[in-house]
Each structure stands twice: as structure tokens, then as C-alpha cells.
Amino acid sequence: MGFIPVEEITKKKAQFVRDPDAKLPENIREHVLQLEAEGEWVVHRIPEDHVEVPTKYGIPKKVPVQPTWHHKSCGQCGHIPGYSTSIFWVHRKLGLTYEDPRDQTSCTAWNYYASATSNAAAQAAVAVRNFAAAYESGNFPIIHCGTSYGHYKEVREELMLHPELRAEVRAIMAKLGKPLVMPEEIVHYSEWFWAMRNEIAKHQVRDFSNISATVHPACHYYKLVEQDAIYDPELYGGQRTAVVSGLAIALGAEVRDYSTFFDCCGFGFRHILVQRDFTRSFATLRKIQVMKDEADPDVTLTHDTGCVTTLDKSQFAAKAHGITASIPVMSDAQFAALAMGAHPYKVCQLHWHNADYRPLLEKMGIDWRQAWAEFEKDVKRLEDGEIEYLSWEDVDA
Amino acid sequence: MPVETSALYKVQKGRYDDVSLEEKERLFAEVKADMRYEDYLYGCYECGICVAACPSARFYDFSPRRVAQALAREDVEQVYEQMNDDIWECSQCFSCLRCPRGNNPGGLITIMREVAINNSLGTAKEALEGYTRIIYKIMGTGTQVSPDMLQPEAFPDWGPEVVTVSKNLDLWRRMLPPETMHTTSTGWDVADKTITELYLIWHATGVLDMIRQVDSNLHMILEEMMEDKLEEAGYDT
């Protein structure tokens, strides 16, 4: 080893062939419906109550308004619970029908990307099992996690391109007594928030006109199977994904630019657990510090669990290296819920976050000391056995 | 004039000379045989945009371009080196998908990782040391990030809030309005039937066999747990 003879390289390149016709058509939805017509799978149709939105390649995408089935995110629910709670709270405030199912597993993509102890068939079967569960419920799936969303679109491509994979997954579904189901669209929750942004703004009770924000878009939202991510010609000239930014603008906030917008947060799946020096360095030096230097926002908004976790939790350790730049981090859902008057602790659950969000709350006109006292009062009721759980009624009391 | 690859790449010359060329070719053939391979590799302009976008390339001596090139050239020696020394540095963000040629270096790395696991490469086992808890969690419960993982000893660098969360975990989980989220050992409450269906998928697709290659103890625990559940549910495994 050491040298690659030029003849070897040219010989091997000469054998290198690919069939361009095997590539997917740009209009995924048409292909999904065509496979249904061929009897390959059942398509879960978008409900009548939906909004059409623009995408990167200009093909309109249908985003369901209701009834929706919320494919939760393990990271959101596991350690940023206010993320999911805010999504549900906004639905309730808008009076929309939704289901928070128990018949759902994680997409399992974190394990797949981090450890590779899975394979294409297993990942496809998990996705389709969850799709089938939503189909059986009659409610359309909304995917909370950016990685689940991107991975499910990856799975959709693999199932489209490989009949043998469809056959394998169909056989597994038959054992489970379920059909092979593919949703007409794969929809991320932030697409729902973007589609509903004007409706949400109508219910806004807190003034955000003095709030500035930077946006970090999740890699797996717009880089992994990119064609049906939302891009709006009216926003960033259609050159950047419009979700999150469009919602913040609709709520009256000022969205500020910074030069590492397109960079990953540094999450890295296995890295955030066992190679945290990589994650911390990337998150603080390439994202938080740059945002602070170039935009100095009141908050940074994102739309994936991994990004909130990485950007939020990495800030503490960076102080040991003299990096004092700090920005509160939250999801677009928490931001929207706060705009609509949600309780910062009972609904948005900000006490699970690390970077100091209190100055932001003050700027939003929220007395966080009073809010925390209210939360603690309910904790006491729970400790005293007066209530078993905090209910939606308690939250809005 | 030939170029010394050692000047360009970090791998020491001759590092894997003890592994036969046949073995390296066998592993490369497994990578190429994956159905996704043809969808992920189209050739390389050597423009470097994947490297420019890659977070791991900023932090490690890592390059998605080198991976795509080695595979396109069918350089089995270099592919073998990468399967041992490079692939676990990828953070799977897929920023490299901006490739103008349509390559998916992150996807190619996924395939290489799976082949490394299936063949029980020592470097794959090393990369996953300390990670088995997550594998156990997702395969055993259907959710993979549980609230009880938020312990100060696991995340001392996440600051004092982790101590407070850990101390109040049971209480604060019950302070969440959605009924599905009062759990601490799983992200949400997953129905028993749903977990059993997940177990059947792991069995039917050979994922348990993959686990056996990296951690036999974990495999034993998972297999026992799953077989009992599947038998109870009347599934034939």
C-alpha cells in the first residue's frame, strides 16, 4: 500500500456506471400515488382541512390542519418536555383536533445514525408501522423530530426505489396485521406552525416587536431529502428554508442574519454522548459565538430536539474556556406558545433549559418570578396529594 | 510520478498490512452489494463542497470527499482504512448532501458502518463502547432518550440545572399536562402491544444478529427480554 497506479484508477473509473433514470422524480407525491395505483401500498391522504405551501423545487406541499396524529420525539419528550407540551397547547388553544398516541415508537434513527446497529429493512419497517398506526387512527401524522422527519423521507425514497424492500416490509406488516402505509406527505411540526403562522398571530397576546431572534435550521429538516422542505420566495429570496423564520416574523420579532446559518449545530448523535468535546466546540464556536458577535439576538430559535439540546447545553462548559457568549435557546413551538400567552413553566417548561432565558422573558413582559411562584404552588398541591398530575385545566387556570 | 499517500492522509503506511487483500475485498464487496450503494454514489468532481460543509472535517482529520473518492476508485486498501479509522467521526448531519454530483457521503458511511458492525471489526466495537445504554434503551423500550438519563454524573458539563432536574425528576414529570409524558424511564408511555411489534421487527430484520456482533452481553439480555414478550403475544419467531 502507498501508491495507486494511475492505470488502476483510470481502469476502475472506466467501469464506474450509474443509471440516471433510476433517480427519483422531483414530484414525490405523484410517485407515492402512482405506487398506490399499482397496488404497492396504501396512501394515507391529507385531510380535507389543509393548507398548501411552497417547497424548494416549487411543487406545492399540503400541510394538514386537523385532525392530526402527533409522532412525538424521544429527545423532546425525554429532556425538553416543554417542546411537546407547547405543540399540544397551541393546538388546544386553536381548538383543533389532535391525538397524542401511545401506539408509537421513536423513529429509532438516532440509534441508526449513531451506532449503525440497524439496517434499511428494520428502519423502513419501524417507519411504516408508525405510519400504519396513524392510518388506523384516522388522524394524519405530524412528525415532531427533525431527524425522524428526514429519516422517514429517506425511508420513503428507499421504499420507492427498491421493490424488494417493499416486499420485505410488506411481509413484516402482514405478520403484524397491518397494511403497508405511506402518507401522502411527510410533514414536520414546524411546517404546521409555518402554515398556521397567521392564525397563531391572530391569537397573539404578547408583543414581540422588541424581540430579536436568530434561527438555526435543523440539518435533517432541509439537507436530508431536501426537495419538499418549505422555501418561500418571499423569505430570504427563496434561498433558505422559510420555517421558523417565517413564524418569528409573523409574530412581529426581528429575525437577524449571521454567517454560519447553514452550519450544523454539532449534535452528531453518538458524539453528544461520547465525544462531547466535538459537540461543545462546534456548537459554541461555530454557532453561538458567531450569532452573538454578528447578530446579538435575544433568543435563538430552532425546530429540532437535537439542536435545542446541543445549542443550549453546550454553553455551560464553554465558560471554562473563557467563552462567555450566551443566548437562550428554544423551539419555535415554545416561542409561539409564549406569544399566545402560555405559562413559561406550566406550558413551556423552561426550567428544563440551561442557558439563561430570564432576561428574554422580562423583555417579553413576563414576570418570571411570579410565574415560578405559581408553578411551585402547583408543585406543592401535587406533593400534598391534592392533585396527581398537572392537567390542561390547571395550566390554563 | 506516483504520489506518497502518507503525505496526504493520516493513516500510517502499512497499518493494515496484516489484513489480507482478499479480506479487504470481501468487505468492500459487502459495501457495494448494499441496495442503497447505487443511490448514494455517482462520482466526484473533487470540488470539496462536502468538506467545506462538514462539521467533522473542521474538528478531525476527516473528509467526506476522500470517502466518496476511495469508493469511486474502488481503492479497497483505502476503503478498509476508512472503515477502521474514519467512519465513526462522521456526525451524520448530511451537510455533505449539497454535493453537485448527487453523492451522499453520509449515506455511504452509514453502509460502511453497518458492514463494520456485521463483521465485528474491533474499531466498530471501540466506537460503540459507552453507547450500549442507548442501544438497549431504543431496542427495549421504543423510545431512546429517557428523562432518567439526565443525571449529573452523566452530564457534569451541562451545568447545575442537570442537578436540579435530576433531583425533581419524578415530580416535574408529573407536572407535565400531556398524560403520555408522566414517565421517567421512557420519553413517553408506549403501549405494550406497540413495543411487542417493535420486537418483532428487530427479530425479522436481523437487527439482533447485528447486536450480537458488537456486544454479546447486550444481545443476550435483549434476546431473552424480546423472546418472552413475543411468545406471550403469540408471534412465531
XYZ file of C-alpha atoms in Angstrom:
634
model
C 0.000 0.000 0.000
C 1.148 3.557 -0.506
C 0.769 4.137 -4.247
C -2.223 3.923 -6.506
C -1.017 3.323 -10.061
C -2.707 5.714 -12.465
C -3.667 2.811 -14.743
C -5.582 1.247 -11.860
C -7.524 4.432 -11.234
C -8.432 5.018 -14.862
C -9.365 1.355 -15.301
C -11.690 1.437 -12.321
C -13.222 4.764 -13.290
C -13.930 3.331 -16.705
C -16.064 0.681 -15.025
C -17.967 3.225 -12.986
C -21.516 3.464 -14.326
C -24.746 4.771 -12.893
C -28.212 4.806 -14.335
C -29.553 8.376 -14.186
C -33.056 7.084 -14.957
C -33.054 5.287 -11.639
C -33.112 8.637 -9.823
C -36.370 9.686 -8.225
C -38.737 12.063 -9.991
C -38.933 15.522 -8.476
C -42.625 15.167 -7.676
C -42.558 12.670 -4.853
C -46.318 12.882 -4.171
C -47.153 11.782 -7.711
C -44.821 8.827 -7.345
C -46.388 7.907 -3.998
C -49.865 7.934 -5.576
C -48.654 6.003 -8.618
C -47.355 3.202 -6.419
C -50.744 3.077 -4.728
C -52.424 2.747 -8.126
C -50.097 -0.176 -8.825
C -51.252 -1.864 -5.608
C -47.896 -1.475 -3.883
C -49.118 0.349 -0.793
C -51.967 2.312 0.747
C -51.641 6.099 0.714
C -52.815 7.953 3.794
C -54.483 11.002 2.248
C -54.030 14.525 3.574
C -57.275 15.565 5.317
C -59.653 17.987 3.716
C -58.686 20.673 6.234
C -55.203 21.543 4.973
C -53.018 24.407 3.683
C -50.890 24.350 0.526
C -47.365 25.688 0.999
C -44.420 26.273 -1.379
C -41.370 23.975 -1.388
C -37.761 24.161 -2.534
C -38.474 22.883 -6.037
C -41.745 24.803 -6.363
C -44.115 21.847 -6.074
C -46.852 22.761 -3.564
C -46.989 20.675 -0.403
C -50.154 20.005 1.561
C -49.914 20.581 5.298
C -52.827 19.191 7.342
C -54.538 21.497 9.831
C -56.563 18.750 11.579
C -57.139 16.017 12.638
C -53.503 15.216 13.316
C -51.600 12.324 14.941
C -48.512 13.556 16.763
C -45.468 11.398 16.188
C -43.527 12.517 19.235
C -39.775 12.918 19.517
C -37.755 10.915 22.056
C -35.456 13.849 22.721
C -38.215 16.424 23.075
C -40.223 14.245 25.413
C -37.145 12.940 27.218
C -35.446 16.144 28.260
C -37.080 19.206 26.667
C -40.666 18.301 27.563
C -41.923 21.864 27.104
C -41.301 21.408 23.418
C -44.080 18.813 23.005
C -46.273 20.424 25.611
C -46.158 23.710 23.698
C -47.116 22.000 20.425
C -50.157 20.404 22.058
C -51.093 23.589 23.935
C -51.156 25.645 20.714
C -53.428 23.035 19.088
C -55.768 23.180 22.056
C -55.831 26.986 22.062
C -56.739 26.986 18.359
C -59.482 24.441 19.048
C -58.035 21.808 16.703
C -58.441 18.045 16.928
C -55.229 16.124 17.581
C -54.120 12.777 19.003
C -51.143 12.183 21.316
C -50.725 8.428 20.733
C -49.297 5.611 22.849
C -49.249 3.423 19.749
C -45.998 4.967 18.568
C -42.315 4.179 18.909
C -39.417 6.511 18.276
C -38.280 6.522 14.649
C -35.134 4.777 16.036
C -32.999 6.923 13.725
C -30.794 8.230 16.492
C -29.579 4.712 17.127
C -29.338 4.035 13.388
C -27.195 7.113 12.658
C -25.095 6.800 15.790
C -24.413 3.116 16.101
C -25.353 1.554 12.732
C -26.785 -1.420 14.626
C -29.793 -1.412 12.330
C -30.434 -1.756 8.630
C -32.626 -0.437 5.833
C -35.358 -3.042 6.287
C -35.607 -2.519 10.048
C -35.740 1.258 9.701
C -38.368 1.061 6.963
C -40.485 -1.378 8.978
C -40.412 0.877 12.057
C -41.444 3.873 9.939
C -44.257 2.005 8.201
C -45.508 0.534 11.483
C -45.840 4.047 12.866
C -47.475 5.267 9.640
C -49.926 2.363 9.823
C -50.775 3.220 13.436
C -51.631 6.790 12.382
C -53.647 5.499 9.419
C -55.637 3.164 11.665
C -56.423 6.109 13.977
C -57.811 8.191 11.107
C -55.554 11.104 12.045
C -52.731 12.353 9.825
C -49.152 12.056 11.158
C -47.214 15.191 12.066
C -43.591 14.376 12.827
C -42.148 16.277 15.782
C -38.486 15.354 15.363
C -36.309 16.785 12.585
C -34.331 13.572 12.339
C -37.456 11.401 12.262
C -38.826 13.644 9.528
C -35.652 13.490 7.427
C -35.152 9.800 8.039
C -38.726 8.917 7.155
C -38.284 10.788 3.881
C -35.086 8.798 3.336
C -37.069 5.623 4.027
C -39.768 6.770 1.583
C -37.098 7.133 -1.133
C -35.660 3.705 -0.404
C -39.111 2.114 -0.491
C -39.873 3.883 -3.780
C -36.668 2.785 -5.440
C -36.487 -0.815 -4.215
C -39.411 -3.203 -4.790
C -37.561 -5.916 -2.851
C -37.539 -3.657 0.223
C -41.268 -3.019 -0.177
C -41.850 -6.767 -0.355
C -39.812 -7.396 2.791
C -41.579 -4.668 4.756
C -44.986 -5.746 3.432
C -44.349 -9.258 4.744
C -43.418 -7.931 8.192
C -46.509 -5.702 8.261
C -48.648 -8.713 7.320
C -47.315 -10.516 10.397
C -48.404 -7.501 12.449
C -51.783 -7.453 10.737
C -51.138 -4.030 9.241
C -51.086 -2.699 5.666
C -48.035 -1.089 4.069
C -48.966 2.583 4.503
C -47.285 5.679 3.088
C -48.566 9.157 3.982
C -49.384 11.402 1.032
C -46.962 13.949 2.522
C -44.398 13.648 5.286
C -44.948 16.720 7.430
C -42.765 18.214 10.147
C -44.428 20.042 13.033
C -42.579 23.267 12.146
C -44.234 23.131 8.719
C -47.568 23.063 10.528
C -46.511 26.104 12.595
C -45.377 27.882 9.430
C -48.654 27.069 7.650
C -50.605 28.269 10.698
C -48.419 31.292 11.454
C -51.025 33.926 10.594
C -53.704 32.109 12.576
C -51.295 31.892 15.521
C -50.500 35.609 15.173
C -54.240 36.371 15.377
C -54.210 34.767 18.849
C -51.075 36.607 19.966
C -51.422 38.374 23.323
C -47.787 39.336 23.987
C -45.962 41.971 21.925
C -42.752 40.614 20.383
C -41.879 43.717 18.347
C -38.873 44.403 20.572
C -37.598 40.799 20.407
C -34.742 39.839 18.087
C -34.027 36.256 17.107
C -31.538 34.195 15.163
C -32.720 30.986 13.547
C -30.863 27.704 13.393
C -32.468 25.358 10.869
C -32.051 21.641 11.580
C -29.807 19.807 9.091
C -32.134 16.820 8.863
C -35.027 19.116 8.077
C -33.616 20.754 4.955
C -30.448 18.880 3.934
C -31.638 15.280 4.121
C -34.072 14.733 1.202
C -34.411 18.436 0.574
C -36.975 18.822 -2.188
C -40.174 19.084 -0.142
C -38.839 21.302 2.641
C -40.617 24.674 2.742
C -38.961 27.535 0.859
C -40.863 30.777 0.299
C -39.819 33.210 -2.451
C -40.946 36.000 -0.115
C -38.446 35.000 2.542
C -34.664 35.028 2.007
C -35.449 35.209 -1.724
C -36.335 31.531 -1.558
C -32.670 30.710 -0.884
C -33.162 29.424 2.648
C -35.841 27.342 4.263
C -38.694 29.533 5.487
C -39.875 27.547 8.510
C -39.113 29.001 11.955
C -38.020 32.353 10.420
C -41.453 32.901 8.849
C -43.220 32.166 12.130
C -40.962 34.506 14.115
C -41.585 37.298 11.599
C -45.351 36.705 11.666
C -45.188 37.149 15.447
C -43.512 40.526 14.990
C -39.993 39.533 16.035
C -36.925 40.767 14.174
C -35.022 37.879 12.575
C -31.306 38.670 12.383
C -28.844 37.105 9.999
C -25.478 35.524 10.787
C -22.865 33.913 8.585
C -22.988 30.315 9.841
C -26.752 29.900 9.276
C -26.185 26.776 7.168
C -23.852 25.086 9.654
C -24.866 22.051 11.681
C -25.271 22.581 15.449
C -22.668 19.885 16.152
C -25.037 17.331 17.713
C -23.598 14.282 15.987
C -25.744 11.561 17.644
C -23.037 9.408 19.250
C -20.852 12.497 19.589
C -23.112 14.350 22.012
C -22.857 11.422 24.404
C -19.336 10.066 23.995
C -17.393 12.727 22.045
C -18.817 15.820 23.690
C -15.696 17.901 23.060
C -16.636 17.841 19.360
C -20.234 18.855 20.042
C -19.392 21.584 22.543
C -16.699 23.132 20.375
C -18.798 23.213 17.247
C -21.960 24.486 18.953
C -20.261 27.283 20.820
C -17.584 28.405 18.349
C -19.412 27.979 15.035
C -22.941 28.832 16.137
C -23.492 30.623 19.474
C -20.368 32.797 19.368
C -20.960 33.761 15.726
C -24.622 34.596 16.403
C -23.575 36.718 19.380
C -20.826 38.566 17.501
C -22.780 39.176 14.314
C -26.417 39.446 15.431
C -26.558 39.673 19.247
C -30.098 38.238 19.401
C -32.400 37.951 22.417
C -33.035 34.299 21.585
C -32.103 31.637 19.065
C -34.943 29.552 17.681
C -34.771 26.105 16.175
C -37.068 23.222 15.324
C -35.383 20.016 16.360
C -34.639 18.407 19.695
C -31.016 17.717 18.936
C -30.382 21.341 18.006
C -32.079 22.768 21.111
C -30.146 20.323 23.282
C -26.786 20.969 21.647
C -27.038 24.740 21.489
C -28.499 25.039 24.991
C -26.442 22.504 26.976
C -23.099 23.292 25.348
C -22.975 26.844 26.647
C -22.119 25.986 30.264
C -18.871 24.086 29.699
C -17.628 26.645 27.184
C -17.296 29.135 30.058
C -14.348 27.091 31.298
C -12.580 28.058 28.084
C -13.372 31.753 28.502
C -16.303 31.724 26.085
C -18.917 33.836 27.769
C -21.286 34.316 24.805
C -24.694 33.119 25.915
C -28.033 33.069 24.133
C -31.289 31.481 25.354
C -32.407 28.622 23.123
C -35.931 27.429 22.486
C -38.120 25.856 19.836
C -40.412 27.779 17.513
C -43.303 25.993 19.273
C -42.307 27.363 22.685
C -41.830 30.833 21.156
C -45.293 30.720 19.551
C -46.889 29.443 22.742
C -45.311 32.303 24.727
C -46.650 34.766 22.137
C -50.117 33.289 22.639
C -49.875 33.782 26.397
C -48.664 30.366 27.537
C -47.286 29.961 31.046
C -43.458 29.851 30.809
C -43.184 26.969 33.283
C -46.518 25.099 33.311
C -46.665 25.011 29.488
C -43.248 25.894 28.044
C -41.358 24.121 30.847
C -38.393 26.467 30.534
C -36.915 25.258 33.832
C -35.547 22.240 31.930
C -33.333 24.587 29.842
C -29.803 25.640 30.804
C -28.911 28.949 29.125
C -30.452 31.877 30.998
C -33.837 32.675 29.461
C -34.999 35.037 32.212
C -33.850 38.325 30.592
C -35.767 37.253 27.476
C -38.933 36.644 29.498
C -38.578 40.082 31.070
C -38.287 41.616 27.619
C -41.459 39.764 26.651
C -43.206 41.391 29.595
C -43.372 38.175 31.637
C -42.799 38.317 35.387
C -40.847 35.070 35.661
C -40.581 35.307 39.471
C -44.340 35.367 39.770
C -44.680 32.599 37.158
C -42.224 30.416 39.059
C -44.136 31.021 42.304
C -47.309 29.888 40.530
C -45.557 26.763 39.289
C -44.214 25.971 42.739
C -47.690 26.428 44.220
C -48.939 23.689 41.904
C -45.926 21.514 42.761
C -46.954 21.842 46.413
C -50.524 20.778 45.556
C -49.057 17.737 43.854
C -46.733 16.936 46.769
C -49.656 17.270 49.181
C -51.686 14.787 47.164
C -54.260 17.387 46.224
C -53.661 16.625 42.547
C -51.995 13.600 40.944
C -50.818 15.361 37.790
C -50.929 18.863 36.404
C -53.818 18.917 33.955
C -54.555 21.068 30.921
C -57.227 22.785 33.033
C -54.629 23.641 35.706
C -52.352 25.084 33.033
C -54.966 27.496 31.793
C -56.359 28.321 35.217
C 5.031 10.287 -10.991
C 3.350 8.452 -8.095
C 2.259 10.398 -5.029
C 3.045 9.306 -1.487
C -0.382 8.868 0.060
C 1.074 9.080 3.543
C 1.734 12.768 2.977
C -1.935 13.342 2.174
C -3.706 11.020 4.546
C -3.313 10.438 8.227
C -3.146 6.659 8.012
C 0.275 5.214 8.606
C 1.532 3.218 5.688
C 1.241 -0.494 6.223
C -1.042 -0.167 9.247
C -3.403 -2.846 7.987
C -0.856 -4.944 6.092
C -1.658 -7.876 8.359
C -5.174 -7.987 6.926
C -5.244 -9.848 3.618
C -6.265 -8.157 0.405
C -8.949 -10.843 -0.012
C -10.499 -9.859 3.323
C -10.463 -6.182 2.357
C -12.036 -7.034 -0.990
C -14.696 -9.144 0.716
C -15.722 -6.244 2.968
C -15.737 -3.798 0.056
C -17.932 -6.217 -1.886
C -20.380 -6.176 1.049
C -20.482 -2.373 0.923
C -21.099 -2.425 -2.824
C -23.783 -5.078 -2.520
C -25.971 -2.881 -0.302
C -29.042 -1.833 -2.273
C -28.510 1.811 -1.296
C -24.965 1.976 -2.705
C -26.086 2.709 -6.257
C -28.338 5.516 -4.986
C -25.586 7.141 -2.958
C -22.528 7.252 -5.246
C -22.300 8.889 -8.642
C -18.676 10.020 -8.885
C -16.732 13.029 -7.604
C -15.847 16.387 -9.166
C -13.356 16.928 -6.334
C -14.956 20.340 -5.761
C -14.704 19.963 -1.975
C -18.081 21.476 -1.120
C -18.884 18.454 1.059
C -15.709 19.053 3.058
C -16.453 22.759 3.377
C -19.863 21.951 4.856
C -18.738 19.086 7.083
C -18.519 19.754 10.852
C -16.328 16.692 11.400
C -13.851 17.967 8.793
C -13.351 21.055 10.983
C -12.702 19.032 14.076
C -10.996 15.847 12.929
C -8.676 14.801 10.116
C -11.766 13.660 8.255
C -13.078 14.225 4.757
C -16.329 13.057 3.166
C -14.676 13.708 -0.215
C -11.952 11.150 0.497
C -14.619 8.567 1.330
C -16.554 9.168 -1.905
C -13.335 9.145 -3.922
C -11.968 5.944 -2.395
C -15.234 4.152 -3.094
C -15.475 5.519 -6.642
C -11.905 4.439 -7.385
C -12.604 1.085 -5.773
C -9.471 1.539 -3.741
C -10.035 -1.387 -1.401
C -6.990 -0.616 0.726
C -8.136 2.901 1.459
C -11.753 1.855 1.940
C -10.586 -0.650 4.548
C -8.582 2.049 6.333
C -11.569 4.370 6.307
C -13.846 1.646 7.675
C -11.486 1.437 10.630
C -10.231 4.970 11.108
C -12.646 7.497 9.630
C -16.270 6.500 9.506
C -17.091 6.914 13.185
C -16.017 10.569 13.051
C -18.928 11.443 10.747
C -21.726 13.154 12.684
C -24.408 12.086 10.175
C -25.713 15.618 9.711
C -25.818 15.113 5.930
C -24.487 18.590 5.203
C -22.440 16.766 2.539
C -25.649 16.178 0.570
C -25.120 19.542 -1.091
C -22.805 17.630 -3.460
C -23.439 18.902 -7.023
C -22.767 15.411 -8.344
C -25.555 13.880 -6.236
C -23.295 11.862 -3.950
C -24.350 11.035 -0.423
C -21.104 10.566 1.532
C -23.006 10.398 4.840
C -25.153 7.600 3.421
C -22.103 5.755 2.127
C -20.638 5.991 5.616
C -23.861 4.529 7.037
C -23.395 1.498 4.791
C -19.706 1.188 5.696
C -20.598 1.350 9.389
C -23.183 -1.397 9.005
C -20.628 -3.611 7.247
C -18.108 -2.851 10.008
C -20.716 -3.906 12.606
C -21.820 -7.016 10.737
C -18.196 -8.125 10.510
C -17.436 -7.307 14.111
C -14.488 -5.008 13.349
C -12.615 -4.111 16.528
C -12.796 -0.408 15.730
C -16.590 -0.581 15.491
C -16.751 -2.177 18.928
C -14.461 0.524 20.299
C -16.561 3.289 18.748
C -19.684 1.956 20.422
C -18.160 1.481 23.864
C -20.166 3.661 26.216
C -23.039 3.765 23.792
C -24.716 0.438 24.513
C -27.084 2.042 27.001
C -28.738 3.949 24.178
C -28.935 0.826 22.021
C -30.555 -1.036 24.901
C -32.988 1.787 25.534
C -34.261 2.135 21.996
C -34.437 -1.569 21.295
C -36.001 -2.402 24.629
C -38.450 0.438 25.142
C -39.255 2.037 21.797
C -38.027 5.444 22.940
C -34.364 6.282 23.179
C -33.823 9.393 25.278
C -35.434 8.945 28.650
C -35.709 11.564 31.405
C -33.806 9.374 33.877
C -30.705 9.700 31.706
C -30.468 13.297 32.919
C -28.116 12.564 35.787
C -25.357 14.925 36.962
C -22.703 12.203 36.887
C -23.510 11.524 33.214
C -23.592 15.198 32.222
C -21.319 17.136 34.597
C -20.523 19.593 31.789
C -24.182 20.517 31.279
C -24.205 22.723 34.337
C -26.054 22.938 37.669
C -29.521 22.734 36.053
C -28.952 18.997 35.484
C -28.643 18.513 39.254
C -31.944 20.334 39.819
C -33.733 18.401 37.068
C -32.428 15.092 38.389
C -33.497 15.936 41.950
C -37.019 16.893 40.892
C -37.462 14.398 38.089
C -40.473 12.382 39.298
C -42.266 15.477 40.497
C -41.596 17.572 37.422
C -42.622 14.784 35.068
C -45.993 14.718 36.795
C -46.126 18.488 36.273
C -46.492 17.922 32.518
C -50.056 18.266 31.239
C -49.929 15.555 28.481
C -50.909 12.219 30.045
C -48.430 10.270 27.895
C -45.463 12.110 29.402
C -45.601 11.214 33.083
C -42.915 8.594 32.543
C -39.283 8.723 33.679
C -37.697 5.606 32.161
C -39.129 6.289 28.704
C -39.745 9.525 26.807
C -43.463 8.776 26.757
C -45.763 5.925 27.631
C -45.547 3.342 24.833
C -48.309 0.729 24.652
C -47.185 -2.857 25.372
C -48.566 -4.061 22.056
C -46.544 -1.398 20.244
C -43.307 -2.496 21.934
C -44.011 -6.124 21.054
C -44.491 -5.112 17.421
C -41.144 -3.329 17.536
C -39.506 -6.504 18.900
C -40.920 -8.476 16.017
C -39.362 -6.001 13.587
C -35.936 -6.341 15.248
C -36.195 -10.125 15.013
C -37.471 -10.259 11.457
C -34.849 -7.901 10.032
C -31.760 -9.415 11.649
C -31.011 -6.456 13.906
C -30.492 -8.717 16.901
C -27.790 -10.552 14.958
C -26.056 -7.205 14.389
C -26.096 -6.529 18.134
C -24.504 -9.915 18.763
C -21.526 -8.776 16.658
C -20.782 -5.755 18.834
C -21.899 -6.785 22.314
C -22.766 -10.370 23.173
C -23.976 -9.496 26.696
C -26.371 -6.866 25.410
C -27.553 -9.332 22.795
C -28.295 -11.953 25.445
C -30.313 -9.522 27.564
C -32.310 -8.192 24.620
C -32.966 -11.604 23.133
C -34.304 -13.001 26.384
C -36.492 -9.981 27.003
C -37.893 -9.958 23.480
C -38.496 -13.672 23.138
C -40.598 -13.765 26.261
C -42.719 -10.859 25.064
C -43.115 -12.249 21.564
C -44.063 -15.673 22.860
C -46.648 -14.136 25.176
C -48.107 -12.210 22.232
C -48.283 -15.408 20.152
C -45.754 -14.380 17.481
C -43.690 -17.122 15.896
C -40.024 -16.025 15.839
